[in-house]
PDB file of C-alpha atoms in Angstrom:
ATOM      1  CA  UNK A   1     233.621 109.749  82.965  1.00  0.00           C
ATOM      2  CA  UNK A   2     232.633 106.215  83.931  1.00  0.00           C
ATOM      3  CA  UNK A   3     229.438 105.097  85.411  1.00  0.00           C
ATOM      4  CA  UNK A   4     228.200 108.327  87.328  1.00  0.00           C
ATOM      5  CA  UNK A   5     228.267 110.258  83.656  1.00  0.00           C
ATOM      6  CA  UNK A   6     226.608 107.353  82.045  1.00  0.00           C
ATOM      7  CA  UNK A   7     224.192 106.831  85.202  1.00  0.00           C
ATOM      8  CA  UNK A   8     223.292 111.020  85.014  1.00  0.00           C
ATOM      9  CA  UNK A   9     222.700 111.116  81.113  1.00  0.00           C
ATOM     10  CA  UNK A  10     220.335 107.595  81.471  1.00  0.00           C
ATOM     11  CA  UNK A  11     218.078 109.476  84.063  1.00  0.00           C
ATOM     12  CA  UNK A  12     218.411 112.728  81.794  1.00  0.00           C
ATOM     13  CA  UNK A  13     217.101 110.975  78.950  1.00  0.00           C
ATOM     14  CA  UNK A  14     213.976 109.092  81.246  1.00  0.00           C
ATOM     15  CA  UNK A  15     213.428 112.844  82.214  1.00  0.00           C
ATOM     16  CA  UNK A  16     213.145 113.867  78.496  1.00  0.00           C
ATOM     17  CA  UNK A  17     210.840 111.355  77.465  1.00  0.00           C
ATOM     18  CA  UNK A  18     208.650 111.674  80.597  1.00  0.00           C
ATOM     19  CA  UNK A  19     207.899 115.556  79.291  1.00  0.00           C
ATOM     20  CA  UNK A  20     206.800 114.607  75.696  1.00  0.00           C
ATOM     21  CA  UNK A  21     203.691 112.817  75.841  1.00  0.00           C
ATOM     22  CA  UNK A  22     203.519 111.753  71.692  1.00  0.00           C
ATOM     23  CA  UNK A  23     206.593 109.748  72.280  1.00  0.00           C
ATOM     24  CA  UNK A  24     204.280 107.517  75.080  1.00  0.00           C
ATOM     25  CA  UNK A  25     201.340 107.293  73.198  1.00  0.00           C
ATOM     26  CA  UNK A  26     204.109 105.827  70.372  1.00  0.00           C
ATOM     27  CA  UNK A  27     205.275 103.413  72.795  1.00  0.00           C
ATOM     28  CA  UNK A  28     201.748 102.292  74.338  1.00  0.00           C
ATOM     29  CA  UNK A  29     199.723 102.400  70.825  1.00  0.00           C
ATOM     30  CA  UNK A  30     201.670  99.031  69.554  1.00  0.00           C
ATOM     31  CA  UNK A  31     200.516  97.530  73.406  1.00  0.00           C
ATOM     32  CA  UNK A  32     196.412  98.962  72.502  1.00  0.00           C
ATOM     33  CA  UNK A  33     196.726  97.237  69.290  1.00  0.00           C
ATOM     34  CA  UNK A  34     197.588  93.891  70.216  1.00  0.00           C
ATOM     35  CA  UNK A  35     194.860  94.066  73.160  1.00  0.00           C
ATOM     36  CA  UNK A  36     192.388  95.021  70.888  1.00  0.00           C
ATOM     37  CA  UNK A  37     192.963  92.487  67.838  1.00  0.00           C
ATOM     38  CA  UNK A  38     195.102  89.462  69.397  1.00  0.00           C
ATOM     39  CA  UNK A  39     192.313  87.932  70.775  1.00  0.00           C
ATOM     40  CA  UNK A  40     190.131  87.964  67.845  1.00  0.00           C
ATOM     41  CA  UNK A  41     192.603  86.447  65.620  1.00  0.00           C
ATOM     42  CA  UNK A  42     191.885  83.080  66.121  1.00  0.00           C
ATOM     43  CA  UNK A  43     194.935  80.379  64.570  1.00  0.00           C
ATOM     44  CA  UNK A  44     196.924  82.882  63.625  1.00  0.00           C
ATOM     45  CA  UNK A  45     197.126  84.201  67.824  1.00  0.00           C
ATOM     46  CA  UNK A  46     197.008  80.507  68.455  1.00  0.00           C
ATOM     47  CA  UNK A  47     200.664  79.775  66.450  1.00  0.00           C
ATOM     48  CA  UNK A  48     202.092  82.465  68.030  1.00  0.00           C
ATOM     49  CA  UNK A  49     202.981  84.957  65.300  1.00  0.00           C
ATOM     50  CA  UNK A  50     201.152  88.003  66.701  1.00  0.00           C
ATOM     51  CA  UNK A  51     204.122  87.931  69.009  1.00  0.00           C
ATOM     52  CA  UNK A  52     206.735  88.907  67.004  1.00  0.00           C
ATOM     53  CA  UNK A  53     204.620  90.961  64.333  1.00  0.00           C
ATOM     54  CA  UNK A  54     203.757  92.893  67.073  1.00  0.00           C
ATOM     55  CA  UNK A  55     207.301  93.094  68.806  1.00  0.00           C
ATOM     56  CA  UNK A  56     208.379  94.470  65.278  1.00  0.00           C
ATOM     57  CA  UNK A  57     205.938  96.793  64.864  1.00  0.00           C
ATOM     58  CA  UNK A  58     206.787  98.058  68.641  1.00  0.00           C
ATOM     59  CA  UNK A  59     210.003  98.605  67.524  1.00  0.00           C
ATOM     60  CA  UNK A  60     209.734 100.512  64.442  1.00  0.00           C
ATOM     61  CA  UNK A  61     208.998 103.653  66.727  1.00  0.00           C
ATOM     62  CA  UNK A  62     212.547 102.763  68.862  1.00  0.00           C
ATOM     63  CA  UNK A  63     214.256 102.263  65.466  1.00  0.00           C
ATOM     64  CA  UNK A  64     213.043 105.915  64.517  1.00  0.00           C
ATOM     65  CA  UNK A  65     214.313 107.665  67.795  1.00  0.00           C
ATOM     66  CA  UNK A  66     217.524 105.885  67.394  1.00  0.00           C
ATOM     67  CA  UNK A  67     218.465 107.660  64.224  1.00  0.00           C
ATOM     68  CA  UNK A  68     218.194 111.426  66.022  1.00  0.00           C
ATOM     69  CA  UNK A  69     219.409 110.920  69.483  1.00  0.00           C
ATOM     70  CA  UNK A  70     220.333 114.826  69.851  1.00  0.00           C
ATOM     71  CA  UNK A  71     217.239 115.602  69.033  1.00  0.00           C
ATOM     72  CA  UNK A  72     215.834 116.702  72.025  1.00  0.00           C
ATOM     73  CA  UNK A  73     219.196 118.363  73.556  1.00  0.00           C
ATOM     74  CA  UNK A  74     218.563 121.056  70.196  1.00  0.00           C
ATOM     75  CA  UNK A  75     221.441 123.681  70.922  1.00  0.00           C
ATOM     76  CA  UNK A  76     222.033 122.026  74.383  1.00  0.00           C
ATOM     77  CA  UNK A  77     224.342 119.821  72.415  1.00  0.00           C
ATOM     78  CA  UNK A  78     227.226 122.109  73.137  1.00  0.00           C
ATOM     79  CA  UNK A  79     227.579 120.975  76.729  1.00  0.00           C
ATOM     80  CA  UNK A  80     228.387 117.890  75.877  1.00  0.00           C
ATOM     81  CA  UNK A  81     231.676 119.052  74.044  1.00  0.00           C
ATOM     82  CA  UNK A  82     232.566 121.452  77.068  1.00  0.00           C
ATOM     83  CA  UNK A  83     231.446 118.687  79.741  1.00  0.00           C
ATOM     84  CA  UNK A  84     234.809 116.294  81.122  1.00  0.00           C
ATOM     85  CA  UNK A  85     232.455 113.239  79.459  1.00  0.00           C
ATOM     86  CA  UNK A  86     233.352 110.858  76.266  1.00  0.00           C
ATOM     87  CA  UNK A  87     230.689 111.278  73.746  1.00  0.00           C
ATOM     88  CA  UNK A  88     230.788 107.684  73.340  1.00  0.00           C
ATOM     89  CA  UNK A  89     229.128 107.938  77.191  1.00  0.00           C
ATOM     90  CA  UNK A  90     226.624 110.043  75.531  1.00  0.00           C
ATOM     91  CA  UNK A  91     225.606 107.955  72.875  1.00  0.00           C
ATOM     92  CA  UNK A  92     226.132 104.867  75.269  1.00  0.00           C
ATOM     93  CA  UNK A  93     223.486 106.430  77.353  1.00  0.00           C
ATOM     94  CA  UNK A  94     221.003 107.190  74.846  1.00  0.00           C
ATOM     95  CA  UNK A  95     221.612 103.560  73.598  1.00  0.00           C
ATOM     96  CA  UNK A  96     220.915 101.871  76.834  1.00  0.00           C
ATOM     97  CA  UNK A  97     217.646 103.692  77.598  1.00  0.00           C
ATOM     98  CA  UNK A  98     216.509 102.954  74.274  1.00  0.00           C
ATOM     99  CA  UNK A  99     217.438  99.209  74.912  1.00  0.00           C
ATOM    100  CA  UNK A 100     215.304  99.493  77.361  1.00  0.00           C
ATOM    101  CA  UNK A 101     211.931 100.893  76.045  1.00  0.00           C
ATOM    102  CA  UNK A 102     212.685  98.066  73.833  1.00  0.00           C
ATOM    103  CA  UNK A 103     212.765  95.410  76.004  1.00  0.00           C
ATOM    104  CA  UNK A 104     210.586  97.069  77.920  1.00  0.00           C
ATOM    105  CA  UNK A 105     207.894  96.886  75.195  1.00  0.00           C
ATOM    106  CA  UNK A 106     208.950  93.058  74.505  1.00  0.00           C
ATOM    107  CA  UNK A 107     207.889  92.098  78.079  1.00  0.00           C
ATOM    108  CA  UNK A 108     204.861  94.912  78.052  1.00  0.00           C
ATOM    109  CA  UNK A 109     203.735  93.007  74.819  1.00  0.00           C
ATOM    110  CA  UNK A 110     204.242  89.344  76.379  1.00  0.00           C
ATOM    111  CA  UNK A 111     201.729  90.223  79.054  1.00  0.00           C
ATOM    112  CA  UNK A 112     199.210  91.120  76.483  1.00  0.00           C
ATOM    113  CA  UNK A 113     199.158  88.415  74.702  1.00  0.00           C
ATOM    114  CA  UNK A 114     199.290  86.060  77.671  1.00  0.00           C
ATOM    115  CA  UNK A 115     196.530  87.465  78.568  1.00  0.00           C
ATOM    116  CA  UNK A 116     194.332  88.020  75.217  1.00  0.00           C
ATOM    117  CA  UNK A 117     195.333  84.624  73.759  1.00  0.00           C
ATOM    118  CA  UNK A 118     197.580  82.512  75.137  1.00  0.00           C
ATOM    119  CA  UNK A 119     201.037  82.012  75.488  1.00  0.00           C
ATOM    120  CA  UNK A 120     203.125  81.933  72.645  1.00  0.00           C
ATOM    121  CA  UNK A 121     205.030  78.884  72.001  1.00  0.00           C
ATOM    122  CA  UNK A 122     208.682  78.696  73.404  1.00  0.00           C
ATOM    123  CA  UNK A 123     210.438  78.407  70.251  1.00  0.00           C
ATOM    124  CA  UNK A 124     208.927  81.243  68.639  1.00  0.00           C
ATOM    125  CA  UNK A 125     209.573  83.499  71.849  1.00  0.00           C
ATOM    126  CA  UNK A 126     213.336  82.980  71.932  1.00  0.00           C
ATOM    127  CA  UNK A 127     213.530  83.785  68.245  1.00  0.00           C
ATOM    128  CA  UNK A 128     211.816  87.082  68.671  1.00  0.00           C
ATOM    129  CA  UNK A 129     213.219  87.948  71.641  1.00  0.00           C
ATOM    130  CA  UNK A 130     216.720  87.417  69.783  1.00  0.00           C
ATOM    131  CA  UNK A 131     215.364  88.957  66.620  1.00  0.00           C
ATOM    132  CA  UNK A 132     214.734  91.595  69.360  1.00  0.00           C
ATOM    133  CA  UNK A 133     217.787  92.023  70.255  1.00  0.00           C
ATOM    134  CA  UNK A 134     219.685  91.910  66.946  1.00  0.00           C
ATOM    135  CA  UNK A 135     217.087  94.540  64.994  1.00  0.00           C
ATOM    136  CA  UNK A 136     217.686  97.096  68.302  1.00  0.00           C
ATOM    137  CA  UNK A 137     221.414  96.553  67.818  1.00  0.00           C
ATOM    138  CA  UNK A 138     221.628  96.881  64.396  1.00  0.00           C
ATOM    139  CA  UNK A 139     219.439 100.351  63.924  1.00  0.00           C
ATOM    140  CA  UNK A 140     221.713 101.666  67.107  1.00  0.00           C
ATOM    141  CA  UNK A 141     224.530 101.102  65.329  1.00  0.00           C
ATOM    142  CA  UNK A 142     223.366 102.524  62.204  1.00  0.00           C
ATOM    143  CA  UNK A 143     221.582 105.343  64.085  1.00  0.00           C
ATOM    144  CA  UNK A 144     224.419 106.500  65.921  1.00  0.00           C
ATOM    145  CA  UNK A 145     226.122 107.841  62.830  1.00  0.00           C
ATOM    146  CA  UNK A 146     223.442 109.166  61.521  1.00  0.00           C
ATOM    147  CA  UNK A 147     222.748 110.735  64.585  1.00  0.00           C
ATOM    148  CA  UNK A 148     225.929 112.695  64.372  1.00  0.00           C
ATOM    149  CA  UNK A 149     226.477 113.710  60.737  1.00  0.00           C
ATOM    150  CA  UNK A 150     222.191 114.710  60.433  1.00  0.00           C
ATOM    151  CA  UNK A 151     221.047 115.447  63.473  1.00  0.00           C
ATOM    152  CA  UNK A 152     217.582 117.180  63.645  1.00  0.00           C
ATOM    153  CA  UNK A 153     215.401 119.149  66.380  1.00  0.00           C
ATOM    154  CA  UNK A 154     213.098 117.142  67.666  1.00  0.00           C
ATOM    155  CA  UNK A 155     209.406 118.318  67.387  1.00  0.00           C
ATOM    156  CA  UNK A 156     207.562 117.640  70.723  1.00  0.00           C
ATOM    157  CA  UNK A 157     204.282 117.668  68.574  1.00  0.00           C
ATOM    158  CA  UNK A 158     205.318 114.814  66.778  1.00  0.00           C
ATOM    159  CA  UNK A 159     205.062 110.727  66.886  1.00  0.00           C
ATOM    160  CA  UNK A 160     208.653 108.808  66.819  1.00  0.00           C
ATOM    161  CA  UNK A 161     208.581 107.975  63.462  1.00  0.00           C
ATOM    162  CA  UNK A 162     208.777 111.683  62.046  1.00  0.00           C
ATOM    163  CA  UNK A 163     211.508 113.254  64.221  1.00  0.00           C
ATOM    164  CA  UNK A 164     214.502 112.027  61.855  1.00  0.00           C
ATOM    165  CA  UNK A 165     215.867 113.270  58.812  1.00  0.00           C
ATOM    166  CA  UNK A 166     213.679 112.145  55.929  1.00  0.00           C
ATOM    167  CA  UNK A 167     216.619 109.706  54.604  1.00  0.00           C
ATOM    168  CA  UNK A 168     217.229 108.397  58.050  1.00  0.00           C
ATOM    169  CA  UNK A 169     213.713 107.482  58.530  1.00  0.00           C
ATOM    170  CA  UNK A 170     213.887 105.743  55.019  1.00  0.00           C
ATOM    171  CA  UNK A 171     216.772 104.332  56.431  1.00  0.00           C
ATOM    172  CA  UNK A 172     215.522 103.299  59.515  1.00  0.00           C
ATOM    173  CA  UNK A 173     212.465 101.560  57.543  1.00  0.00           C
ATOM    174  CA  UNK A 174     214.519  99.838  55.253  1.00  0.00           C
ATOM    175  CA  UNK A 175     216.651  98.336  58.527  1.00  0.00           C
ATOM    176  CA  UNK A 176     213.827  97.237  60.133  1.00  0.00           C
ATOM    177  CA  UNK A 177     212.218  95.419  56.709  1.00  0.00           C
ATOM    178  CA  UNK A 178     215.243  93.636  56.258  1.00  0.00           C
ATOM    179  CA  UNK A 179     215.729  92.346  59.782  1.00  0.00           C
ATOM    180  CA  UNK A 180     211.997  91.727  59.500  1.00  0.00           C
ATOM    181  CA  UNK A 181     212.688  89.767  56.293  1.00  0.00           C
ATOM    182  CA  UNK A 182     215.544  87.904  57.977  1.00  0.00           C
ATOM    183  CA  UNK A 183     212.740  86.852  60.559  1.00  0.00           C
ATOM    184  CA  UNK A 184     210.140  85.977  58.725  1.00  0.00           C
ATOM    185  CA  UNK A 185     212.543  83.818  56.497  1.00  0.00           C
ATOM    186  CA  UNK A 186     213.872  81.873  59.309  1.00  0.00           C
ATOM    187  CA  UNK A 187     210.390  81.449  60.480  1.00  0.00           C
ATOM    188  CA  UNK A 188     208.924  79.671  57.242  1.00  0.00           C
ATOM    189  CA  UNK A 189     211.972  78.023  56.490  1.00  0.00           C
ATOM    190  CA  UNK A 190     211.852  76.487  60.258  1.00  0.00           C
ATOM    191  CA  UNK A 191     208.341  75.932  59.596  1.00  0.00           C
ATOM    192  CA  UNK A 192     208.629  73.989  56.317  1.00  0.00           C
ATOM    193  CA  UNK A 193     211.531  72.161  57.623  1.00  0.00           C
ATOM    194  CA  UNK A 194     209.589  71.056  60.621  1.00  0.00           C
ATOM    195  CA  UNK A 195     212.138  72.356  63.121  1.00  0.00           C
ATOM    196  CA  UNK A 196     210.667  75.269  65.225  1.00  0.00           C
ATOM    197  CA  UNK A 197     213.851  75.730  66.996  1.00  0.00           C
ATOM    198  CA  UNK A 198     216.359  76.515  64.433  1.00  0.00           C
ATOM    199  CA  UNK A 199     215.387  80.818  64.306  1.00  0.00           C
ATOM    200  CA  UNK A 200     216.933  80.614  67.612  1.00  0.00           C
ATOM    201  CA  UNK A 201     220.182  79.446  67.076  1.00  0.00           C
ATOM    202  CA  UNK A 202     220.420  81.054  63.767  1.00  0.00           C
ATOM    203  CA  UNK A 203     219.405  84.946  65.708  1.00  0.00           C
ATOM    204  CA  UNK A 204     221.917  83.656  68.530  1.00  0.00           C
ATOM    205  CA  UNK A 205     224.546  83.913  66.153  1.00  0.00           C
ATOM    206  CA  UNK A 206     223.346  86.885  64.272  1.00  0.00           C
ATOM    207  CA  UNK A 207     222.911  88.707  67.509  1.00  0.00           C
ATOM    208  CA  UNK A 208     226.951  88.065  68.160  1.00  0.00           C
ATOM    209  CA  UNK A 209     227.855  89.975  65.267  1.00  0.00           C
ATOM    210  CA  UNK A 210     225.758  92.467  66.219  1.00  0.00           C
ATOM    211  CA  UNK A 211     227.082  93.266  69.721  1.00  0.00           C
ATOM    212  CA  UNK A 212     230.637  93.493  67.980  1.00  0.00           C
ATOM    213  CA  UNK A 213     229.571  95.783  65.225  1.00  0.00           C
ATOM    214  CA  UNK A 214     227.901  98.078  67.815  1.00  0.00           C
ATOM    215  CA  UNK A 215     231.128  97.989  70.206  1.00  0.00           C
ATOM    216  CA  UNK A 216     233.207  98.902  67.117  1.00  0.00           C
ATOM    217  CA  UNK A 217     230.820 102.003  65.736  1.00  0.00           C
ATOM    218  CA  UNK A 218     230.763 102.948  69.658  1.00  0.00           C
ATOM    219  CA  UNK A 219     234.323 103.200  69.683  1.00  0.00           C
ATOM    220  CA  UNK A 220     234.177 105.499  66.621  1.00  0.00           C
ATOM    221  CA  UNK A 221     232.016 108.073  68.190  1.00  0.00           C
ATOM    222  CA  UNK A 222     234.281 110.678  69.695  1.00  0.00           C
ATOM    223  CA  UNK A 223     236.132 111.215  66.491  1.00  0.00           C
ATOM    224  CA  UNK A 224     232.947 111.080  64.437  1.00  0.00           C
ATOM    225  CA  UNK A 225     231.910 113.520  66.829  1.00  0.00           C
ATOM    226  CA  UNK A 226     234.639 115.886  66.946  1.00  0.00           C
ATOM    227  CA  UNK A 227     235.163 115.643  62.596  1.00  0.00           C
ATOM    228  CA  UNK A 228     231.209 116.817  62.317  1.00  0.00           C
ATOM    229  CA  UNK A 229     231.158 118.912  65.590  1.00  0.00           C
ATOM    230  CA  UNK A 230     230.649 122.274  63.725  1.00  0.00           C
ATOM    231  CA  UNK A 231     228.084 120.882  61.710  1.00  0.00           C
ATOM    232  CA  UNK A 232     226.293 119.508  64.227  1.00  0.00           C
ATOM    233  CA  UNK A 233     226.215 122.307  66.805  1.00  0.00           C
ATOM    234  CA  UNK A 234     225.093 124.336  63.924  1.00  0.00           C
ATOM    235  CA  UNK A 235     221.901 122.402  62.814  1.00  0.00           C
ATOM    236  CA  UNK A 236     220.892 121.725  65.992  1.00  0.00           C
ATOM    237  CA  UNK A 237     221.414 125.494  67.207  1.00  0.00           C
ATOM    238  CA  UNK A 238     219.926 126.767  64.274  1.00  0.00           C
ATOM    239  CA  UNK A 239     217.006 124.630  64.190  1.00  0.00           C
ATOM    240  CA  UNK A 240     216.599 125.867  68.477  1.00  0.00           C
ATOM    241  CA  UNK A 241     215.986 129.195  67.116  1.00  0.00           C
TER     242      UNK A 241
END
């Protein structure tokens, strides 16, 4: 329990994703991209809106790995039941390191552009870095469910976008348009207004309701866990063989 579980399942999911080299080329091909094209863009670079259409195309890979944390554990899943740890630890875990690749990616991307073209401007880096954080919490909260009641083995082989269940990664697609569309509305609407500040406090506020919609599907997860538990342990064991 506490901080040394949470601690040893962060580092056992860095260890995880260190051994599967598709899921790094997922999270560096979003960085190549923007290095490759930002510069070349001309106005469009220059207003600053290669910044977030590339953080949201960073994410979309996140998103997908959010909606199959087990995944990787296959039939290892078990020890999590026998272990003295809260699945909600578990899941906590998972959700932090995934925060980070995410914000990792954010700063990752930052550098690029600062670099290739130019800072972006300041109002349209707090929105997507709030947009940031609201789209992450959103698809953890949805993906921790779905997580749970269809888990599915995770295929080393494979990019981050096809290691969910087909309807969670049409689910996971549909999140990320709308939080997209949110976005992009708040960015014209700002822009056609003539206020290039009000995204932020506009994601501020969305990004409350998202922390406390993720703390209340967190505290869910142990009897989610325990109501699907023979479900789960069989999909994931069967799918090991």
């Amino acid at each position: 329990r506490g901080s040394p579980a949470l601690g040893a399942c962060v580092q056992k999911e860095w260890i995880t994703l260190r051994r599967n080299p598709s899921q790094f080329y997922g999270l560096l091909a979003p960085l190549v991209m923007v290095f490759l094209f930002a510069g070349r863009m001309g106005s469009v670079s220059r207003s600053g809106m290669v910044f977030p259409a590339g953080a949201a195309y960073a994410l979309l890979g996140i998103a997908a790995l959010a909606y199959n944390l087990f995944g990787a554990d296959a039939g290892g899943v078990q020890f999590y039941f026998l272990a003295p740890v809260e699945m909600r630890t578990v899941v906590l875990a998972k959700n932090l390191f995934g925060f980070g690749l995410a914000a990792l990616q954010v700063a990752l991307l930052y550098s690029v552009l600062l670099f290739t073209s130019g800072a972006p401007p300041l109002p349209v880096t707090l929105a997507t870095v709030c947009w940031v954080v609201f789209a992450t919490l959103v698809n953890a909260t949805i993906g921790n469910v779905r997580s749970i009641t269809t888990p599915k083995k995770m295929d080393p082989g494979r990019v981050a976008r096809k290691q969910a269940s087909p309807l969670s990664a049409l689910i996971s697609v549909g999140a990320m348009l709308a939080a997209a569309a949110l976005g992009v509305g708040l960015l014209a609407l700002a822009s056609l207004l003539g206020q290039p500040w009000l995204p932020v406090p506009v994601m501020l506020a969305c990004d409350v309701g998202a922390i406390l919609l993720y703390r209340r599907g967190l505290r869910r997860v142990d009897d989610l866990a325990q109501s699907y538990r023979e479900t789960f342990l069989e999909e994931l064991a069967k799918a090991q063989a």
